[in-house]
Coordinates of C-alpha atoms and ligand atoms in Angstrom, one line a residue:
Chain A
M15 CA 13.3 -39.5 17.3
P16 CA 10.6 -41.7 18.0
S17 CA 7.3 -40.3 17.4
T18 CA 5.9 -41.2 20.5
G19 CA 6.8 -40.7 23.8
A20 CA 10.0 -38.8 25.5
S21 CA 13.6 -39.9 24.6
A22 CA 16.5 -37.9 25.4
S23 CA 16.0 -34.9 23.6
A24 CA 12.3 -34.7 23.5
P25 CA 10.7 -31.3 25.6
I26 CA 11.8 -31.2 29.5
P27 CA 9.1 -31.4 31.7
T28 CA 7.8 -27.6 32.4
P29 CA 7.9 -27.6 36.2
R30 CA 4.4 -26.4 37.7
P31 CA 4.2 -23.9 40.2
S32 CA 4.6 -26.6 42.9
E33 CA 7.0 -28.2 41.5
A34 CA 9.7 -25.5 40.2
G35 CA 11.7 -24.8 43.0
G36 CA 14.6 -22.3 42.7
G37 CA 15.6 -23.8 39.9
R38 CA 16.0 -22.1 36.5
R39 CA 17.9 -22.7 33.3
E40 CA 20.6 -24.7 35.4
D41 CA 18.2 -27.9 35.2
L42 CA 17.8 -28.0 32.0
P43 CA 21.0 -28.4 30.0
A44 CA 19.4 -30.9 27.5
E45 CA 17.1 -27.9 26.7
L46 CA 19.2 -25.6 26.2
A47 CA 21.9 -27.3 24.0
R48 CA 18.6 -28.0 21.5
R49 CA 17.7 -23.8 21.2
G50 CA 19.4 -22.0 19.1
P51 CA 21.0 -18.9 19.6
G52 CA 18.4 -15.9 20.0
T53 CA 15.5 -17.4 21.5
L54 CA 16.8 -17.8 25.2
D55 CA 15.7 -14.8 26.4
D56 CA 12.4 -14.9 25.1
V57 CA 9.2 -14.3 27.8
I58 CA 5.9 -15.4 26.4
L59 CA 2.5 -14.8 28.0
G60 CA -0.4 -17.0 27.3
I61 CA -3.9 -15.9 27.6
D62 CA -6.3 -19.3 26.9
T63 CA -10.0 -18.9 27.2
S64 CA -11.5 -22.0 25.5
L65 CA -12.7 -23.4 28.8
G66 CA -11.8 -21.6 31.9
T67 CA -9.6 -18.5 31.5
S68 CA -6.2 -18.8 32.0
V69 CA -3.1 -16.9 31.7
A70 CA 1.0 -17.2 32.4
V71 CA 4.5 -16.0 31.6
T72 CA 6.9 -18.5 30.9
D73 CA 10.3 -18.5 29.4
S74 CA 11.1 -19.7 26.0
D75 CA 12.6 -23.2 27.8
G76 CA 9.3 -23.8 29.7
V77 CA 10.4 -22.7 32.6
V78 CA 6.8 -21.0 34.2
R79 CA 7.5 -17.7 35.6
A80 CA 3.7 -17.2 36.7
E81 CA 0.1 -18.3 36.0
S82 CA -2.7 -17.2 37.2
S83 CA -6.3 -19.3 36.2
S84 CA -10.0 -19.4 36.6
D85 CA -11.8 -22.5 36.1
N86 CA -15.3 -20.6 35.9
P87 CA -16.4 -21.3 32.9
L88 CA -18.3 -18.4 32.3
G89 CA -17.3 -14.9 33.3
H90 CA -13.5 -14.9 30.9
A91 CA -14.5 -10.8 30.9
E92 CA -14.8 -10.0 33.9
A93 CA -11.9 -12.4 35.4
I94 CA -9.2 -11.3 32.3
G95 CA -8.0 -7.9 33.8
S96 CA -7.0 -9.1 37.4
L97 CA -5.3 -12.5 35.7
L98 CA -3.6 -10.2 33.5
T99 CA -2.4 -8.0 36.5
T100 CA -1.5 -11.3 38.8
A101 CA 0.3 -12.9 36.2
L102 CA 2.6 -9.9 35.3
T103 CA 3.0 -8.8 39.0
D104 CA 4.1 -12.3 40.2
A105 CA 6.5 -13.2 37.1
A106 CA 8.1 -9.6 38.2
R107 CA 9.3 -11.0 41.6
G108 CA 11.5 -13.4 38.8
P109 CA 11.2 -17.4 38.6
I110 CA 8.6 -19.1 40.9
G111 CA 10.7 -20.0 44.1
Q112 CA 12.8 -17.1 43.8
T113 CA 12.1 -14.1 46.6
G114 CA 13.2 -10.0 46.4
A115 CA 11.8 -7.5 44.4
G116 CA 12.4 -8.5 41.1
E117 CA 11.5 -6.1 38.1
P118 CA 8.8 -6.2 35.6
V119 CA 9.3 -8.8 32.8
V120 CA 10.0 -7.6 29.8
L121 CA 7.6 -10.0 27.1
T122 CA 8.8 -10.6 23.8
H123 CA 5.4 -12.6 22.6
V124 CA 2.0 -12.8 23.1
A125 CA 0.7 -16.6 22.4
A126 CA -3.2 -17.0 22.1
G127 CA -4.9 -19.9 22.8
M128 CA -7.1 -20.5 19.3
G129 CA -10.1 -22.7 20.9
P130 CA -12.2 -24.9 20.3
G131 CA -14.7 -23.6 23.3
P132 CA -17.7 -21.5 23.6
F133 CA -17.7 -18.9 21.2
T134 CA -18.1 -15.7 23.8
G135 CA -15.6 -16.9 26.3
L136 CA -12.9 -17.8 23.9
R137 CA -12.9 -14.6 21.8
V138 CA -12.5 -12.7 25.3
G139 CA -9.0 -13.9 25.1
I140 CA -8.2 -13.7 21.8
A141 CA -9.1 -10.1 21.8
A142 CA -7.1 -9.2 25.4
A143 CA -4.2 -11.4 23.2
R144 CA -4.1 -9.4 20.6
A145 CA -4.8 -5.9 22.2
F146 CA -2.1 -6.4 24.5
A147 CA 0.3 -7.6 21.8
L148 CA -0.3 -4.3 20.5
G149 CA 0.4 -2.4 23.2
R150 CA 4.0 -3.3 23.9
G151 CA 4.4 -4.0 19.9
L152 CA 4.3 -7.5 20.4
P153 CA 3.9 -10.3 17.7
V154 CA 0.7 -12.3 18.3
I155 CA 1.4 -16.4 18.3
A156 CA -1.7 -18.7 17.5
V157 CA -1.6 -21.5 19.1
P158 CA -4.7 -24.5 19.1
S159 CA -5.9 -24.8 22.6
H160 CA -6.2 -29.2 22.2
D161 CA -1.9 -29.0 21.1
A162 CA -1.6 -27.3 24.6
A163 CA -3.8 -29.6 26.6
A164 CA -2.3 -32.8 24.2
L165 CA 1.0 -30.7 25.5
A166 CA 0.3 -31.1 29.2
V167 CA -0.2 -35.1 28.7
F168 CA 2.9 -35.7 27.1
L169 CA 4.9 -33.4 30.1
G170 CA 3.1 -35.1 32.5
R171 CA 4.2 -38.6 31.0
A172 CA 7.5 -37.3 30.8
L173 CA 7.9 -36.7 34.4
A174 CA 6.4 -39.8 35.8
D175 CA 8.4 -42.2 33.7
P176 CA 10.7 -40.4 31.2
F177 CA 11.4 -43.2 29.1
G178 CA 7.2 -44.4 29.0
D179 CA 5.4 -44.1 26.0
V180 CA 2.2 -41.8 25.4
P181 CA 0.0 -44.4 23.6
R182 CA -2.1 -42.4 20.7
F183 CA -5.1 -40.4 22.7
A184 CA -8.2 -37.8 22.1
V185 CA -8.1 -34.4 23.9
V186 CA -12.1 -33.5 24.5
T187 CA -13.6 -30.9 25.3
D188 CA -17.5 -29.8 26.2
A189 CA -18.4 -28.1 22.9
R190 CA -22.3 -27.4 24.6
R191 CA -25.6 -28.6 22.6
R192 CA -24.9 -32.1 23.3
E193 CA -21.5 -31.9 21.5
F194 CA -18.2 -32.5 22.3
A195 CA -15.0 -31.2 20.6
F196 CA -11.9 -33.6 20.1
S197 CA -8.3 -33.7 18.7
V198 CA -6.6 -37.0 18.7
Y199 CA -2.3 -37.3 19.3
D200 CA 0.4 -39.4 18.2
G201 CA 3.3 -38.6 19.4
I202 CA 5.3 -35.5 20.0
D203 CA 7.8 -33.8 17.3
D204 CA 11.7 -32.9 17.1
D205 CA 10.3 -29.3 17.9
G206 CA 8.9 -30.5 21.3
I207 CA 5.4 -29.7 19.5
P208 CA 2.3 -32.6 19.5
V209 CA 1.6 -34.2 16.5
R210 CA -2.1 -33.7 15.9
V211 CA -3.5 -36.5 13.1
E212 CA -7.1 -35.6 13.5
G213 CA -9.4 -33.1 14.1
P214 CA -9.9 -30.4 16.4
L215 CA -13.7 -31.6 15.4
L216 CA -17.1 -31.8 17.0
T217 CA -18.9 -34.9 17.6
P218 CA -22.3 -35.6 19.5
R219 CA -21.6 -36.4 22.9
D220 CA -22.8 -39.7 22.9
R221 CA -21.2 -40.9 19.7
I222 CA -17.8 -39.8 20.9
D223 CA -16.3 -43.7 22.8
D224 CA -17.2 -45.0 19.4
E225 CA -15.9 -42.2 17.1
L226 CA -12.2 -42.8 19.3
A227 CA -12.9 -46.4 19.4
A228 CA -12.8 -46.0 15.4
L229 CA -9.5 -43.9 15.5
D230 CA -7.6 -46.3 18.2
A231 CA -7.6 -43.1 20.5
E232 CA -7.6 -43.5 24.2
R233 CA -9.9 -41.0 25.3
R234 CA -8.6 -37.7 27.5
D235 CA -11.5 -35.4 29.1
V236 CA -10.1 -32.2 29.4
T237 CA -12.2 -29.4 31.6
S238 CA -8.9 -26.5 31.9
I239 CA -6.6 -25.7 29.4
P240 CA -3.1 -24.1 30.8
A241 CA -1.9 -20.5 29.6
S242 CA 1.6 -21.8 30.5
M243 CA 1.1 -24.8 27.7
I244 CA -0.3 -22.0 25.4
A245 CA 3.1 -20.0 26.4
T246 CA 5.4 -23.0 26.2
L247 CA 4.3 -24.5 23.0
A248 CA 4.3 -20.8 21.3
A249 CA 7.7 -20.8 22.4
R250 CA 8.6 -23.7 20.5
A251 CA 6.7 -22.9 17.7
A252 CA 8.8 -19.8 17.2
A253 CA 11.9 -21.4 18.4
A254 CA 11.3 -23.8 14.8
G255 CA 9.4 -20.9 12.8
R256 CA 6.4 -23.2 12.5
T257 CA 3.0 -21.5 12.4
L258 CA 0.2 -23.8 14.9
A259 CA -2.6 -22.0 14.1
G260 CA -4.2 -19.6 11.5
P261 CA -5.7 -15.7 12.6
E262 CA -9.2 -17.2 12.6
P263 CA -10.7 -18.7 16.0
L264 CA -11.3 -22.3 15.5
Y265 CA -14.9 -22.1 16.0
L266 CA -16.0 -25.3 14.0
R267 CA -19.4 -24.1 13.3
A268 CA -21.2 -21.1 11.3
P269 CA -22.9 -19.0 13.4
D270 CA -26.7 -18.9 14.8
V271 CA -28.5 -17.9 12.3
T272 CA -32.4 -17.3 12.1
L273 CA -33.0 -16.0 8.3
P274 CA -35.9 -14.0 8.5
A275 CA -39.7 -16.1 7.9
A276 CA -41.6 -15.2 5.1
R277 CA -43.8 -12.5 5.7
K278 CA -46.0 -14.1 8.7
R279 CA -50.1 -13.3 8.1
V280 CA -51.2 -11.3 11.3
G281 CA -54.6 -11.6 10.2
V282 CA -57.1 -9.6 8.7
Chain B
M22 CA -3.0 19.4 31.4
A23 CA -4.0 16.1 31.3
A24 CA -6.1 16.4 34.0
T25 CA -8.4 18.5 31.4
E26 CA -7.4 17.4 28.2
P27 CA -6.8 14.1 28.8
L28 CA -5.9 11.7 25.7
V29 CA -8.2 8.7 25.6
L30 CA -8.7 6.0 23.3
G31 CA -12.4 4.5 23.5
I32 CA -13.6 0.9 22.5
E33 CA -17.3 0.1 21.3
T34 CA -18.5 -3.3 20.1
S35 CA -22.0 -2.9 21.5
C36 CA -23.8 -4.0 18.1
D37 CA -22.5 -4.1 14.8
E38 CA -19.8 -1.3 14.5
T39 CA -16.7 -1.9 15.6
G40 CA -15.6 1.8 16.9
I41 CA -12.1 3.0 17.9
G42 CA -12.2 7.0 18.8
I43 CA -9.3 9.1 20.0
V44 CA -9.7 12.4 21.4
R45 CA -7.7 14.8 23.6
G46 CA -10.5 16.5 25.7
R47 CA -13.5 17.9 23.5
T48 CA -11.3 17.4 20.4
L49 CA -11.4 14.5 18.3
L50 CA -8.3 12.8 16.8
S51 CA -10.3 9.7 15.4
N52 CA -13.1 8.4 14.4
T53 CA -12.5 5.0 13.2
I54 CA -15.3 2.8 12.0
A55 CA -15.4 -1.0 10.7
S56 CA -18.6 -1.8 10.4
S57 CA -20.3 -5.9 9.6
M58 CA -23.5 -3.8 8.7
D59 CA -22.9 -5.9 4.8
E60 CA -22.8 -9.4 7.0
H61 CA -26.2 -9.0 8.6
A62 CA -28.2 -7.3 5.1
R63 CA -29.1 -10.8 4.0
Y64 CA -30.7 -12.3 7.4
G65 CA -32.4 -9.2 7.5
G66 CA -31.1 -7.8 11.2
V67 CA -28.2 -7.5 13.0
V68 CA -27.4 -11.2 14.1
P69 CA -25.3 -11.5 17.3
E70 CA -22.8 -14.0 16.3
V71 CA -21.8 -12.6 13.3
A72 CA -21.1 -9.4 14.9
A73 CA -19.1 -11.0 17.5
R74 CA -16.8 -13.0 15.5
A75 CA -16.6 -9.4 12.8
H76 CA -15.6 -7.5 15.9
L77 CA -12.9 -9.6 17.2
E78 CA -11.4 -9.5 13.3
A79 CA -11.8 -5.8 13.3
L80 CA -10.3 -4.6 16.5
Q81 CA -6.9 -4.8 16.0
P82 CA -6.6 -3.1 12.6
A83 CA -9.1 -0.6 13.4
I84 CA -6.6 0.5 16.8
E85 CA -3.7 0.5 14.4
A86 CA -6.0 2.8 12.2
A87 CA -7.2 5.1 14.6
V88 CA -3.4 5.3 16.3
A89 CA -2.0 6.4 12.7
E90 CA -4.9 8.8 12.2
A91 CA -4.7 11.0 15.3
G92 CA -0.6 11.0 15.3
I93 CA -0.2 9.8 18.3
G94 CA 1.5 6.6 20.3
L95 CA -0.6 4.1 22.3
D96 CA 2.1 5.3 25.2
D97 CA 1.0 8.6 24.9
L98 CA -2.5 7.8 26.2
D99 CA -3.9 8.9 29.7
A100 CA -6.7 6.4 29.2
V101 CA -8.5 3.5 27.7
A102 CA -12.0 3.7 27.4
V103 CA -15.0 0.8 26.3
T104 CA -18.7 0.1 26.3
S105 CA -19.6 -2.3 29.3
G106 CA -23.4 -2.4 27.8
P107 CA -26.1 -2.1 27.5
G108 CA -26.0 -3.8 24.4
L109 CA -25.2 -7.5 22.5
A110 CA -23.6 -9.3 25.2
G111 CA -21.2 -11.3 23.1
A112 CA -20.9 -8.4 21.2
L113 CA -19.6 -6.0 23.9
M114 CA -17.4 -8.9 25.5
V115 CA -15.0 -8.7 23.0
G116 CA -14.6 -4.7 23.5
V117 CA -14.3 -5.3 27.4
G118 CA -11.2 -7.9 26.7
A119 CA -9.3 -5.9 24.9
A120 CA -9.8 -2.4 26.8
K121 CA -8.8 -4.1 29.6
A122 CA -5.6 -6.3 28.1
L123 CA -4.5 -2.8 26.5
A124 CA -5.2 -1.0 29.6
V125 CA -2.7 -3.6 31.8
S126 CA -0.3 -3.8 28.7
L127 CA 0.2 -0.1 29.4
D128 CA 0.2 0.4 32.7
K129 CA -2.7 3.2 31.8
P130 CA -6.1 3.8 33.6
L131 CA -9.3 2.5 32.3
Y132 CA -13.0 4.2 32.0
A133 CA -15.9 1.3 31.7
V134 CA -18.8 3.7 30.6
N135 CA -22.7 3.5 29.0
H136 CA -23.3 3.0 25.7
L137 CA -26.4 5.1 26.4
V138 CA -24.5 8.2 27.8
G139 CA -21.9 8.0 25.4
H140 CA -24.6 9.1 22.6
I141 CA -25.0 12.0 24.2
A142 CA -21.3 12.2 24.8
A143 CA -20.8 12.7 21.4
D144 CA -22.6 16.3 21.3
I145 CA -19.1 17.9 23.1
L146 CA -17.2 16.7 20.4
A147 CA -19.3 18.8 18.4
G148 CA -17.1 21.8 18.7
D149 CA -19.4 23.8 20.4
E150 CA -20.3 25.4 23.9
V151 CA -23.0 22.4 25.0
E152 CA -25.8 23.4 27.8
Y153 CA -27.3 21.1 30.5
P154 CA -29.9 19.9 30.8
T155 CA -31.3 19.0 27.6
V156 CA -33.6 16.0 26.5
A157 CA -32.1 13.8 24.9
L158 CA -33.5 11.6 22.2
L159 CA -31.5 8.6 21.4
V160 CA -32.9 6.1 18.0
S161 CA -31.3 3.7 16.8
G162 CA -31.3 -0.2 15.6
G163 CA -30.6 -1.2 19.0
H164 CA -32.6 1.5 21.2
T165 CA -35.2 4.1 21.2
S166 CA -35.0 6.4 24.7
L167 CA -35.8 9.6 26.3
L168 CA -33.2 11.0 28.4
L169 CA -33.2 14.1 31.0
V170 CA -29.7 15.1 31.4
R171 CA -28.9 17.3 34.1
D172 CA -25.2 16.6 34.2
L173 CA -23.3 14.6 31.6
V174 CA -21.2 12.6 33.9
S175 CA -23.4 12.8 37.1
D176 CA -27.0 12.7 36.6
V177 CA -28.8 11.4 33.4
E178 CA -32.2 10.4 34.3
L179 CA -34.4 7.1 32.0
L180 CA -37.6 9.4 31.1
G181 CA -38.5 6.1 29.0
E182 CA -37.7 3.5 26.0
T183 CA -39.2 1.4 23.8
V184 CA -41.2 -1.2 25.4
D185 CA -40.7 -4.1 22.5
D186 CA -38.6 -2.9 19.0
A187 CA -36.8 -0.2 18.8
A188 CA -37.5 2.7 16.2
G189 CA -34.6 1.5 14.0
E190 CA -35.5 -2.5 14.1
A191 CA -39.3 -1.5 13.3
F192 CA -38.4 0.3 10.1
D193 CA -35.7 -2.9 9.1
K194 CA -39.3 -5.2 9.4
I195 CA -41.5 -2.8 7.6
A196 CA -38.6 -2.5 4.8
R197 CA -38.6 -6.7 4.5
I198 CA -42.7 -6.3 4.8
L199 CA -42.3 -4.1 1.8
G200 CA -39.5 -6.7 0.1
L201 CA -37.0 -3.5 0.9
P202 CA -33.7 -4.8 1.5
Y203 CA -31.5 -4.0 4.6
P204 CA -31.2 -2.1 6.2
G205 CA -34.8 -0.6 6.5
G206 CA -34.4 3.4 7.3
P207 CA -32.7 4.6 3.9
E208 CA -35.0 1.9 2.0
I209 CA -37.9 3.6 4.0
D210 CA -36.8 7.1 3.3
R211 CA -35.8 6.5 -0.1
A212 CA -39.5 4.7 -0.9
A213 CA -41.1 7.4 0.9
A214 CA -39.8 10.3 -1.0
T215 CA -42.6 10.3 -3.7
G216 CA -45.6 9.0 -1.2
D217 CA -48.2 11.3 0.8
P218 CA -47.1 10.6 5.1
T219 CA -50.9 11.5 5.1
A220 CA -52.4 8.8 2.8
I221 CA -53.0 6.3 5.8
R222 CA -53.4 6.8 9.4
F223 CA -50.8 4.2 11.4
P224 CA -51.8 4.4 14.6
R225 CA -49.4 6.4 17.2
G226 CA -48.0 3.8 19.9
L227 CA -48.6 4.5 23.4
S228 CA -49.9 8.1 22.9
R229 CA -53.5 7.6 24.0
A230 CA -54.8 9.5 27.3
S231 CA -55.2 6.5 29.0
D232 CA -50.9 5.5 28.2
M233 CA -50.0 8.9 29.8
A234 CA -50.1 7.8 33.4
E235 CA -47.8 4.9 33.1
H236 CA -45.6 5.2 29.7
R237 CA -45.9 9.7 28.7
Y238 CA -41.9 8.8 27.3
D239 CA -42.5 5.2 26.7
F240 CA -42.5 3.6 22.8
S241 CA -44.1 1.1 21.5
F242 CA -43.3 -0.2 17.8
S243 CA -45.2 -3.6 17.3
G244 CA -48.7 -2.9 17.0
L245 CA -47.7 -0.3 14.7
K246 CA -45.9 -3.2 12.5
T247 CA -49.0 -5.7 13.2
A248 CA -50.9 -2.6 11.5
V249 CA -48.9 -1.7 8.6
A250 CA -49.0 -5.5 7.8
R251 CA -52.9 -6.1 8.3
W252 CA -53.0 -2.9 6.3
I253 CA -51.3 -4.6 3.7
E254 CA -52.8 -7.9 4.0
Q255 CA -56.5 -6.1 3.1
A256 CA -55.5 -4.5 0.3
E257 CA -54.2 -7.5 -0.9
A258 CA -57.8 -9.3 -0.1
A259 CA -59.6 -7.1 -1.5
G260 CA -57.6 -6.8 -4.7
T261 CA -56.4 -3.0 -4.4
P262 CA -53.1 -2.2 -6.1
I263 CA -50.8 -1.2 -3.1
D264 CA -48.9 2.4 -3.2
T265 CA -45.3 1.2 -1.9
A266 CA -44.7 5.6 -1.7
D267 CA -47.3 5.6 0.3
V268 CA -47.4 3.4 2.7
A269 CA -43.9 3.8 3.2
A270 CA -44.7 7.3 4.1
S271 CA -47.4 7.0 6.4
F272 CA -46.0 4.8 8.3
R273 CA -42.1 7.1 8.9
E274 CA -44.5 9.7 9.6
A275 CA -46.1 7.3 12.4
V276 CA -42.5 6.7 13.6
V277 CA -41.4 10.3 13.4
D278 CA -45.0 11.4 14.8
V279 CA -44.5 10.0 17.6
L280 CA -40.7 10.3 18.6
V281 CA -40.9 14.1 17.7
T282 CA -43.9 14.5 20.0
K283 CA -42.8 12.6 23.3
A284 CA -39.7 14.2 23.1
L285 CA -41.2 18.2 23.2
D286 CA -43.5 17.0 25.3
A287 CA -40.6 16.1 27.8
C288 CA -39.3 19.6 27.1
D289 CA -42.1 21.3 27.8
R290 CA -43.1 19.3 31.0
F291 CA -39.4 19.7 32.4
G292 CA -39.1 23.1 31.2
V293 CA -36.0 22.3 29.0
P294 CA -36.2 24.1 26.2
R295 CA -32.9 22.0 24.4
L296 CA -33.5 18.6 22.6
L297 CA -30.0 16.7 21.6
L298 CA -30.4 13.6 18.6
G299 CA -28.7 10.9 18.8
G300 CA -28.8 7.5 17.3
G301 CA -28.2 5.8 13.6
V302 CA -32.1 6.4 12.9
I303 CA -31.1 10.7 13.1
A304 CA -30.1 10.0 9.7
N305 CA -33.3 9.9 8.2
R306 CA -34.1 13.2 6.9
R307 CA -37.8 13.2 7.7
L308 CA -37.3 12.8 11.6
R309 CA -34.8 15.7 11.3
E310 CA -37.1 18.1 9.6
V311 CA -39.8 17.3 11.8
A312 CA -38.2 17.4 15.0
L313 CA -36.8 20.7 14.0
A314 CA -39.5 22.4 12.8
R315 CA -41.7 21.3 15.5
A316 CA -39.0 22.0 18.1
A317 CA -38.9 26.0 17.0
E318 CA -42.3 26.3 17.4
A319 CA -42.1 25.4 20.7
G320 CA -39.2 27.3 21.3
V321 CA -36.1 24.2 21.9
A322 CA -33.5 24.4 20.2
V323 CA -32.8 20.8 19.1
R324 CA -28.6 20.2 18.8
I325 CA -27.6 17.3 16.0
P326 CA -24.1 16.0 16.3
P327 CA -22.8 14.9 12.6
L328 CA -24.2 11.7 11.7
S329 CA -20.8 10.2 12.0
L330 CA -20.9 10.9 15.7
C331 CA -24.5 10.2 16.0
T332 CA -23.7 6.0 14.7
D333 CA -22.4 4.2 17.0
N334 CA -19.0 5.3 17.1
G335 CA -15.8 4.8 19.7
A336 CA -15.0 8.6 19.8
M337 CA -18.2 9.1 22.3
I338 CA -16.8 6.5 24.5
A339 CA -13.5 8.3 24.6
A340 CA -15.0 12.1 24.8
L341 CA -17.3 10.5 28.1
A342 CA -14.5 9.4 29.4
A343 CA -12.5 12.2 29.2
Q344 CA -15.4 14.1 30.9
L345 CA -15.5 11.6 33.8
M346 CA -11.5 12.4 34.0
A347 CA -11.6 16.3 34.2
T348 CA -14.3 16.1 36.3
G349 CA -11.9 13.9 38.7
H350 CA -13.7 11.1 38.3
A351 CA -11.5 7.3 39.9
P352 CA -10.8 4.7 37.0
S353 CA -12.8 1.6 36.8
T354 CA -11.6 -1.4 38.6
L355 CA -10.8 -4.2 36.3
A356 CA -13.9 -6.1 37.8
F357 CA -16.4 -5.3 35.9
G358 CA -18.2 -7.6 32.6
A359 CA -20.6 -7.0 29.8
D360 CA -23.7 -5.7 31.2
S361 CA -26.4 -5.8 28.3
T362 CA -28.9 -4.3 30.3
L363 CA -27.0 -1.3 32.0
P364 CA -29.1 1.1 33.4
V365 CA -28.6 4.6 32.0
T366 CA -28.2 6.0 35.6
E367 CA -24.7 4.0 35.8
I368 CA -23.0 6.3 33.5
Q369 CA -19.9 4.8 34.6
V370 CA -19.1 1.4 35.5
A371 CA -16.7 -0.4 38.7
G372 CA -16.1 3.4 39.1
V373 CA -13.8 3.4 42.5
T374 CA -16.1 6.4 44.8
A375 CA -13.4 8.6 46.2
Ligands
ZN411 ZN1 -26.2 3.3 20.0

């Protein structure tokens, strides 16, 4: 399979809530054919707080059952509980577009966006993902948040033009302190996982364009990470038996500390 | 049964200890603590970002260890409890995020509570009947507060608190001036063992007659810190050898004296013959000795919970929530965050008023 763009076996565009209609797996024969047995019933809770706060429930084939987000770059701890409740309640109603009472979803995995992102907010989502998983006895799948943003780029492109290529690009996010975090992607692999060729790295804001020019990557500024992409990517990683990130958040910076100064004179 | 003896898991991440406690009513089932203190040692004080990173790492294993020790399943819980504040914002948020997700995951009620009132609640896990009202003196690296507790779940009044450093911070800073390692409390204690507490008369902060109107129950340790530093500089300038033991003992005496004097003054003034001590600095042997001796003279009964319940821990948070439940308080909504300056009068956060 080519390393860029979407081909017949490339990932199926994930329907966004507005596009989902009543369809579910029936609409996705290619994806079904690609999946081995045993992964079809996966239902994944995705959580990302690397930029805003986003919670989603998706099926392993990428169908979004529910997505509940706040773009506020602050207030993660305030928002996370209600967003979880909303997403689970919505997901219980069944695939988006279906009506009726439904029943609580039986989740199989929890996926956590590991950043990069401002630390205090980022940790809220990871802590929530781990605690939620512990409560239900589920495994946690760690997903680099930029990879999820990249997947959104590929899927958006596939929807617009199934045979078009996506040129090498960089996901660029705010890292505060006059810096950006970026990761460069070049195509998507056979498992439907974006191929990260560089990053995540930090760079001063005024140097980002030079840096990306040198890497021959088109700049794509991202201000929110959809948790549905975190969950979809986690499903693909699980199906392929791959690990996308370690247990450590992608902090990219050592903790800020001020070492104690030598004893200050107070004046005799 | 659940009404009076609820099974509660408490999460505490306000400073450098990741505390997970499990209680059934007033019975302690687990007090699991993962401390990042060693990681802060080389910085000479708690570094908020280091603490927050350590909380995230420690949380899941600590919950698993606590559940195993308590011999329960998470499904058995009647509620989850968490510290909403006061404390370090980034550290608190880790606990708040985890607690909300755990409560939603288990579909259990959540109680968001006040850390300082949690310190008072620790006492009910000690096993005997606790009487109110009581004066409570809470002393740690993060806080120095004098409280009047008329009722644990409904009436806690702040009488006074430090206007600058916490007492534990003062110990850390003086230890550094004396070239002793972090944390300063036990180091100062050790150095002071052979010293003369009356060798140097260091100032007692906010203890002058002119302070009594505004700051009768407040504390200040920055002047004391400056006085110790100046004393050492003067000795160095004069070429006199510095007796570290005497300096340590005299400094410690100044801290202990002002803490105990103000606490007993509060007992006297409010007619409350009970004093509860809490917070990590209670580990200081001299503080306990002086408090017990002078309280006995004043006819005040002193309560000191076991040290493992005095330092920051999740069991006290669970205990407070269990008492809130037993007295019919509704759970918190999910709409709260970390509040680094949460006033002590807010015993429960985001509670629904019945
Ligand atoms: Zn404390």
